[in-house]
Tab-separated table of C-alpha atoms in Angstrom:
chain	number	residue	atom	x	y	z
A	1	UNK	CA	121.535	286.221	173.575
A	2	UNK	CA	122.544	284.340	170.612
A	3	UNK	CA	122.310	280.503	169.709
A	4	UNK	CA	123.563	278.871	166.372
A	5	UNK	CA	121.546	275.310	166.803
A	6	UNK	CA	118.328	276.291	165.028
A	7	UNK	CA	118.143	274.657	161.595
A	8	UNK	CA	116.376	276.059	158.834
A	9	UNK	CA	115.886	275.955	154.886
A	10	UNK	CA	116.960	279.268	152.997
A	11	UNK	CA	113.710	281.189	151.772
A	12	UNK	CA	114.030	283.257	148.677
A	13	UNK	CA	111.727	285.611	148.927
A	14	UNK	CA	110.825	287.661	145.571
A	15	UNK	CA	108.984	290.838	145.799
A	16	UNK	CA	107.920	293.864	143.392
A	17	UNK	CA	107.693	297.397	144.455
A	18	UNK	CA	109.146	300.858	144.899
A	19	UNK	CA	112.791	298.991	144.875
A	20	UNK	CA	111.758	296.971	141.945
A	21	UNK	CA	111.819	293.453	141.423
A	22	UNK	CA	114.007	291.993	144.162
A	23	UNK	CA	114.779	288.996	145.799
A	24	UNK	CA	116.262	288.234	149.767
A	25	UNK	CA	117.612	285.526	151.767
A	26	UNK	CA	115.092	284.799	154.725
A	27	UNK	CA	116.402	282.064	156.567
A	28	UNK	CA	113.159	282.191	158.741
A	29	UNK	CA	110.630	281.046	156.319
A	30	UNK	CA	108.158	278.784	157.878
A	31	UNK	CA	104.860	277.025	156.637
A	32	UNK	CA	102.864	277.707	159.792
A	33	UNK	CA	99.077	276.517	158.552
A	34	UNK	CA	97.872	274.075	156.199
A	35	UNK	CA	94.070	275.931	155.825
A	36	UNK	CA	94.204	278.222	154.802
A	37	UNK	CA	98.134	277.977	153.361
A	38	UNK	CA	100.063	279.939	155.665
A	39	UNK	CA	103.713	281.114	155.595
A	40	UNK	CA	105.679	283.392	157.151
A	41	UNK	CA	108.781	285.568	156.550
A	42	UNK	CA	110.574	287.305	159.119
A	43	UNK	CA	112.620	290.719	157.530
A	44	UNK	CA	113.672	293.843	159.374
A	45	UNK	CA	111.686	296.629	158.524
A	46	UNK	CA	115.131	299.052	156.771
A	47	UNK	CA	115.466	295.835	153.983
A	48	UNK	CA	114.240	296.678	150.437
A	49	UNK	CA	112.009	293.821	150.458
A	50	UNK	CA	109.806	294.761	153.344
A	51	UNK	CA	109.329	297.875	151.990
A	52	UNK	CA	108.447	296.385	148.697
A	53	UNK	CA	106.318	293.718	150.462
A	54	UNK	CA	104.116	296.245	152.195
A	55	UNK	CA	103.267	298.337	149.466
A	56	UNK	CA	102.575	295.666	147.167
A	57	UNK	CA	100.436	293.169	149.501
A	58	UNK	CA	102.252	289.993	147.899
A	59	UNK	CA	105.662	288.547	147.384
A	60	UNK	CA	106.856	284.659	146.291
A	61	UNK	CA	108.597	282.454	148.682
A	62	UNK	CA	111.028	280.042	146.822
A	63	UNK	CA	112.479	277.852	148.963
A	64	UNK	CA	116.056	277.407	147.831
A	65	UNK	CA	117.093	274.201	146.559
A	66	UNK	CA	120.570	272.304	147.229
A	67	UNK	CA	122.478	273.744	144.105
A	68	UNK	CA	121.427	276.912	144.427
A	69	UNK	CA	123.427	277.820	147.678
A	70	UNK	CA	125.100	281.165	145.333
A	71	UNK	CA	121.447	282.294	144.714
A	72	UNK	CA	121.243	282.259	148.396
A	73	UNK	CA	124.627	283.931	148.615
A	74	UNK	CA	124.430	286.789	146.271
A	75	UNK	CA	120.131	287.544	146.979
A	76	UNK	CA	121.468	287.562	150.997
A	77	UNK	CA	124.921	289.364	151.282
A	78	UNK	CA	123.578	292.426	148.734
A	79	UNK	CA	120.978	294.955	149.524
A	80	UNK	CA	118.243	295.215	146.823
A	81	UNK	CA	118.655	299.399	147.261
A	82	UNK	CA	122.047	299.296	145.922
A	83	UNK	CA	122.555	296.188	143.864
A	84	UNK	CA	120.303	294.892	140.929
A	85	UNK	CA	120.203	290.985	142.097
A	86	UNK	CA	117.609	290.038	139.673
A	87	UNK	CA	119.756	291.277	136.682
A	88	UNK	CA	123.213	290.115	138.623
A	89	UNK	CA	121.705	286.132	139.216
A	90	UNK	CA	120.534	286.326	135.148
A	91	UNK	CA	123.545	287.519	134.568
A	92	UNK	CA	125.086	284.281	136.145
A	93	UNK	CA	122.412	281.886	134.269
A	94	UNK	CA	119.203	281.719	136.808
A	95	UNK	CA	116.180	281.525	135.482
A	96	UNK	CA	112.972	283.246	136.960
A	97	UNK	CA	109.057	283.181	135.245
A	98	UNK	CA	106.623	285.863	135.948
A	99	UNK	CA	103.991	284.952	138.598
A	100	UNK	CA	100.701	283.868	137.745
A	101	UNK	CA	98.535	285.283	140.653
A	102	UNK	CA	101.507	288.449	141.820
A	103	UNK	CA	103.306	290.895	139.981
A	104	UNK	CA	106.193	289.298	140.627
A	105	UNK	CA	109.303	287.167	139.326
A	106	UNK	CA	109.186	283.677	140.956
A	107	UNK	CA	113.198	281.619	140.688
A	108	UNK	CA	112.715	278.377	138.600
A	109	UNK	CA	114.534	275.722	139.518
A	110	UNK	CA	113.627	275.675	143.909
A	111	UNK	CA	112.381	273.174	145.920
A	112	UNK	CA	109.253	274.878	146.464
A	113	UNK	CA	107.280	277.871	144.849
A	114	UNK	CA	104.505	280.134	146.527
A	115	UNK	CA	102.733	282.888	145.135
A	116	UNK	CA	101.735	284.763	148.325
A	117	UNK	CA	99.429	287.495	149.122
A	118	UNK	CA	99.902	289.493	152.014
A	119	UNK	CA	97.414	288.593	155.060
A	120	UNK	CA	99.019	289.759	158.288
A	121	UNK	CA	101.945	292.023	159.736
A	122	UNK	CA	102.770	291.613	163.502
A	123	UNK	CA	105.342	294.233	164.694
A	124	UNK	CA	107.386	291.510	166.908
A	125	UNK	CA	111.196	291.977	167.384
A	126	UNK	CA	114.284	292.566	165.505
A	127	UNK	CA	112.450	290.800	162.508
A	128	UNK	CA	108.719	291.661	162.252
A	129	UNK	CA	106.268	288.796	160.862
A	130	UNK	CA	105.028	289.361	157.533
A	131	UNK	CA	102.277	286.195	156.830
A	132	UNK	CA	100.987	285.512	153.387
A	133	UNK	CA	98.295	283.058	151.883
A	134	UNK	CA	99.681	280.995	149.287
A	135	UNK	CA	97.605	281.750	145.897
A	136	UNK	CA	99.402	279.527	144.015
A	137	UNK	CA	102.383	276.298	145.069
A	138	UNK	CA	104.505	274.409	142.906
A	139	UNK	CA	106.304	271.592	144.900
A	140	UNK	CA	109.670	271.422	142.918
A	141	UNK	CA	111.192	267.872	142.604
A	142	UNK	CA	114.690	269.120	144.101
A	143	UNK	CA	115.647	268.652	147.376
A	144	UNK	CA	116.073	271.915	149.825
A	145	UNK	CA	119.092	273.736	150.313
A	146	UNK	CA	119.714	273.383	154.294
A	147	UNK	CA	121.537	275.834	156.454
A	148	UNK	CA	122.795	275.749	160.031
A	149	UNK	CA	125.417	277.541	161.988
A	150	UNK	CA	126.109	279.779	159.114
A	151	UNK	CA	126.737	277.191	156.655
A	152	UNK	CA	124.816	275.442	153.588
A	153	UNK	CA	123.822	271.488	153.751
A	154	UNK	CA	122.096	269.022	152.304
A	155	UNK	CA	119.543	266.783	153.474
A	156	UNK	CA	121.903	263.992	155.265
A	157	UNK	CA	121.124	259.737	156.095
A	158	UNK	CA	117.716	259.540	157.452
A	159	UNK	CA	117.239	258.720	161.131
A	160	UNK	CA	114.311	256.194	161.361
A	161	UNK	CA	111.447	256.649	164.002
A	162	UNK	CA	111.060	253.886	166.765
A	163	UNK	CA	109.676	250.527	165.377
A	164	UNK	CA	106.288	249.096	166.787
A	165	UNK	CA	107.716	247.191	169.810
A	166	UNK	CA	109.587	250.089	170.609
A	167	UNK	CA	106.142	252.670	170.842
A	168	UNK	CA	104.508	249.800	172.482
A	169	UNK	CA	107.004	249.783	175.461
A	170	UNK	CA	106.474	253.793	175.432
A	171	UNK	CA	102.641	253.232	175.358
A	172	UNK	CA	103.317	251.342	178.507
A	173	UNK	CA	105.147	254.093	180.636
A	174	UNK	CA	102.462	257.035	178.935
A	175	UNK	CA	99.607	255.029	180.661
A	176	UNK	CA	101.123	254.459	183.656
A	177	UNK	CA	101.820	258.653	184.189
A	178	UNK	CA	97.981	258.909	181.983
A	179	UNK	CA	96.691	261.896	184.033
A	180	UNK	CA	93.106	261.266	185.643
Protein backbone atom coordinates (compact mmCIF):
# COMPACT_ATOMS: atom_id res chain seq x y z
CA UNK A 1 0.00 0.00 0.00
CA UNK A 2 1.48 3.16 -1.06
CA UNK A 3 0.03 6.83 -1.27
CA UNK A 4 1.99 9.99 -2.52
CA UNK A 5 -0.62 12.79 -1.01
CA UNK A 6 0.99 13.23 2.41
CA UNK A 7 2.85 16.55 2.59
CA UNK A 8 5.67 17.12 4.69
CA UNK A 9 8.78 19.50 5.40
CA UNK A 10 12.32 17.81 4.88
CA UNK A 11 14.00 17.17 8.42
CA UNK A 12 17.74 17.24 8.56
CA UNK A 13 18.57 15.34 11.13
CA UNK A 14 22.36 15.66 12.49
CA UNK A 15 23.73 13.06 14.71
CA UNK A 16 27.27 12.05 16.30
CA UNK A 17 28.37 8.58 16.92
CA UNK A 18 30.14 5.39 15.90
CA UNK A 19 29.55 6.67 12.05
CA UNK A 20 30.68 10.07 12.99
CA UNK A 21 29.13 13.24 12.51
CA UNK A 22 26.34 12.70 9.99
CA UNK A 23 23.41 14.15 8.74
CA UNK A 24 19.93 12.39 6.93
CA UNK A 25 16.93 13.36 5.12
CA UNK A 26 13.80 12.43 7.34
CA UNK A 27 10.91 13.52 5.58
CA UNK A 28 8.81 12.40 8.67
CA UNK A 29 9.83 14.90 11.18
CA UNK A 30 6.97 16.03 13.24
CA UNK A 31 6.59 18.41 16.35
CA UNK A 32 4.15 16.18 18.22
CA UNK A 33 4.02 18.14 21.89
CA UNK A 34 4.42 21.56 22.91
CA UNK A 35 5.30 20.53 26.94
CA UNK A 36 7.44 19.24 27.16
CA UNK A 37 8.97 19.99 23.33
CA UNK A 38 8.43 16.93 21.53
CA UNK A 39 9.60 15.75 18.07
CA UNK A 40 9.86 12.86 16.33
CA UNK A 41 11.96 11.21 13.58
CA UNK A 42 11.06 8.19 11.87
CA UNK A 43 14.54 6.17 10.38
CA UNK A 44 14.92 2.49 9.63
CA UNK A 45 16.94 0.85 12.01
CA UNK A 46 20.16 -0.37 9.02
CA UNK A 47 20.67 3.83 8.44
CA UNK A 48 23.89 5.26 9.98
CA UNK A 49 21.98 7.74 11.82
CA UNK A 50 19.88 5.48 13.94
CA UNK A 51 22.69 3.75 14.90
CA UNK A 52 24.43 6.91 15.78
CA UNK A 53 21.22 8.23 17.44
CA UNK A 54 20.95 5.33 19.84
CA UNK A 55 24.26 5.25 21.11
CA UNK A 56 24.54 8.80 21.59
CA UNK A 57 20.97 9.65 23.25
CA UNK A 58 20.71 13.03 21.14
CA UNK A 59 20.74 14.26 17.61
CA UNK A 60 19.59 17.97 15.99
CA UNK A 61 16.61 18.28 13.83
CA UNK A 62 17.07 21.14 11.23
CA UNK A 63 14.26 21.59 9.38
CA UNK A 64 15.38 22.35 5.85
CA UNK A 65 14.74 25.63 4.49
CA UNK A 66 13.56 26.54 0.76
CA UNK A 67 17.15 27.02 -0.75
CA UNK A 68 18.55 24.33 0.68
CA UNK A 69 16.65 21.58 -1.38
CA UNK A 70 20.66 20.08 -2.46
CA UNK A 71 21.35 19.77 1.34
CA UNK A 72 18.29 17.70 1.31
CA UNK A 73 19.48 15.97 -1.84
CA UNK A 74 22.98 15.00 -1.13
CA UNK A 75 22.29 14.28 3.18
CA UNK A 76 19.19 11.87 1.61
CA UNK A 77 20.40 9.99 -1.59
CA UNK A 78 24.04 9.05 0.29
CA UNK A 79 24.50 6.71 3.14
CA UNK A 80 26.51 8.25 6.05
CA UNK A 81 28.56 4.55 6.16
CA UNK A 82 30.02 5.16 2.87
CA UNK A 83 30.01 8.84 2.09
CA UNK A 84 31.40 11.75 4.33
CA UNK A 85 28.23 14.27 3.85
CA UNK A 86 29.35 16.62 6.44
CA UNK A 87 32.76 17.17 4.66
CA UNK A 88 30.95 16.76 0.97
CA UNK A 89 28.03 19.78 1.91
CA UNK A 90 31.32 22.03 3.34
CA UNK A 91 32.84 21.18 0.55
CA UNK A 92 29.92 22.81 -1.49
CA UNK A 93 29.77 26.03 0.97
CA UNK A 94 27.20 24.94 3.97
CA UNK A 95 27.80 26.07 7.01
CA UNK A 96 27.17 24.05 10.32
CA UNK A 97 28.05 25.36 14.29
CA UNK A 98 28.68 22.94 17.00
CA UNK A 99 25.68 22.35 19.33
CA UNK A 100 25.36 23.96 22.50
CA UNK A 101 23.51 21.29 24.65
CA UNK A 102 24.71 17.83 22.04
CA UNK A 103 27.81 16.76 20.69
CA UNK A 104 26.74 17.49 17.59
CA UNK A 105 26.99 19.75 14.31
CA UNK A 106 23.68 21.67 13.88
CA UNK A 107 23.23 23.22 9.66
CA UNK A 108 23.05 27.10 9.85
CA UNK A 109 21.03 28.61 7.65
CA UNK A 110 17.31 26.19 8.27
CA UNK A 111 14.10 27.16 9.06
CA UNK A 112 14.23 25.69 12.34
CA UNK A 113 16.99 24.31 14.78
CA UNK A 114 16.55 21.70 17.72
CA UNK A 115 19.02 20.38 19.91
CA UNK A 116 17.35 17.09 20.95
CA UNK A 117 17.95 14.56 23.53
CA UNK A 118 16.78 11.24 23.15
CA UNK A 119 13.47 10.40 25.31
CA UNK A 120 11.69 7.49 23.67
CA UNK A 121 12.15 4.60 20.98
CA UNK A 122 8.94 2.72 19.88
CA UNK A 123 9.76 -0.29 17.60
CA UNK A 124 6.67 0.52 15.09
CA UNK A 125 7.02 -0.41 11.35
CA UNK A 126 9.27 -0.03 8.49
CA UNK A 127 10.49 3.26 10.26
CA UNK A 128 10.73 2.97 14.08
CA UNK A 129 9.94 6.28 16.22
CA UNK A 130 12.83 7.82 17.72
CA UNK A 131 11.28 11.00 20.08
CA UNK A 132 13.54 13.62 21.48
CA UNK A 133 13.06 16.68 23.91
CA UNK A 134 14.19 19.76 22.43
CA UNK A 135 17.12 21.23 24.79
CA UNK A 136 17.63 24.00 22.84
CA UNK A 137 15.32 25.82 19.41
CA UNK A 138 16.28 28.45 17.20
CA UNK A 139 13.29 29.47 14.93
CA UNK A 140 15.23 30.51 11.70
CA UNK A 141 13.67 33.48 9.75
CA UNK A 142 13.59 31.35 6.36
CA UNK A 143 10.77 29.79 5.15
CA UNK A 144 10.66 25.69 5.00
CA UNK A 145 11.66 23.71 2.22
CA UNK A 146 8.29 21.67 1.32
CA UNK A 147 8.13 18.30 -0.30
CA UNK A 148 5.32 16.23 -1.77
CA UNK A 149 5.05 13.45 -4.26
CA UNK A 150 8.75 13.23 -4.48
CA UNK A 151 9.37 16.71 -5.28
CA UNK A 152 10.66 20.03 -3.42
CA UNK A 153 8.17 23.23 -2.96
CA UNK A 154 7.75 26.20 -1.48
CA UNK A 155 5.22 27.54 0.69
CA UNK A 156 2.47 28.62 -2.12
CA UNK A 157 -0.70 31.67 -1.95
CA UNK A 158 -2.34 31.29 1.32
CA UNK A 159 -5.87 29.88 1.46
CA UNK A 160 -7.84 32.02 4.02
CA UNK A 161 -10.10 30.34 6.75
CA UNK A 162 -13.96 31.04 6.61
CA UNK A 163 -14.89 34.67 7.63
CA UNK A 164 -17.27 35.27 10.71
CA UNK A 165 -20.63 34.99 8.87
CA UNK A 166 -19.42 32.03 7.34
CA UNK A 167 -18.58 30.04 11.07
CA UNK A 168 -21.74 31.55 12.22
CA UNK A 169 -23.88 29.68 9.56
CA UNK A 170 -21.66 26.46 10.61
CA UNK A 171 -22.39 27.24 14.33
CA UNK A 172 -25.94 26.92 13.23
CA UNK A 173 -25.90 23.33 11.64
CA UNK A 174 -23.19 22.09 14.78
CA UNK A 175 -26.08 22.94 17.24
CA UNK A 176 -28.66 21.58 15.49
CA UNK A 177 -26.65 17.81 15.31
CA UNK A 178 -25.17 19.14 19.27
CA UNK A 179 -25.33 15.61 20.81
CA UNK A 180 -27.44 15.46 24.18
Amino acid sequence: METKQFVTNVGLITSNGPYGNNVMACEWTHHISYTPFLIAVCIRTHKATFINITKSKEFGVNIAAFDQNFIASIAGNNSGKTVDKISVLKELGVAFYQGNKINTLMIQGASMNAECRLVQYIEIGDHPLLIGEALTLVDGQKQPLIYHEGKYWNKGTQIKKPDEEVLTQFATVINKFRKK
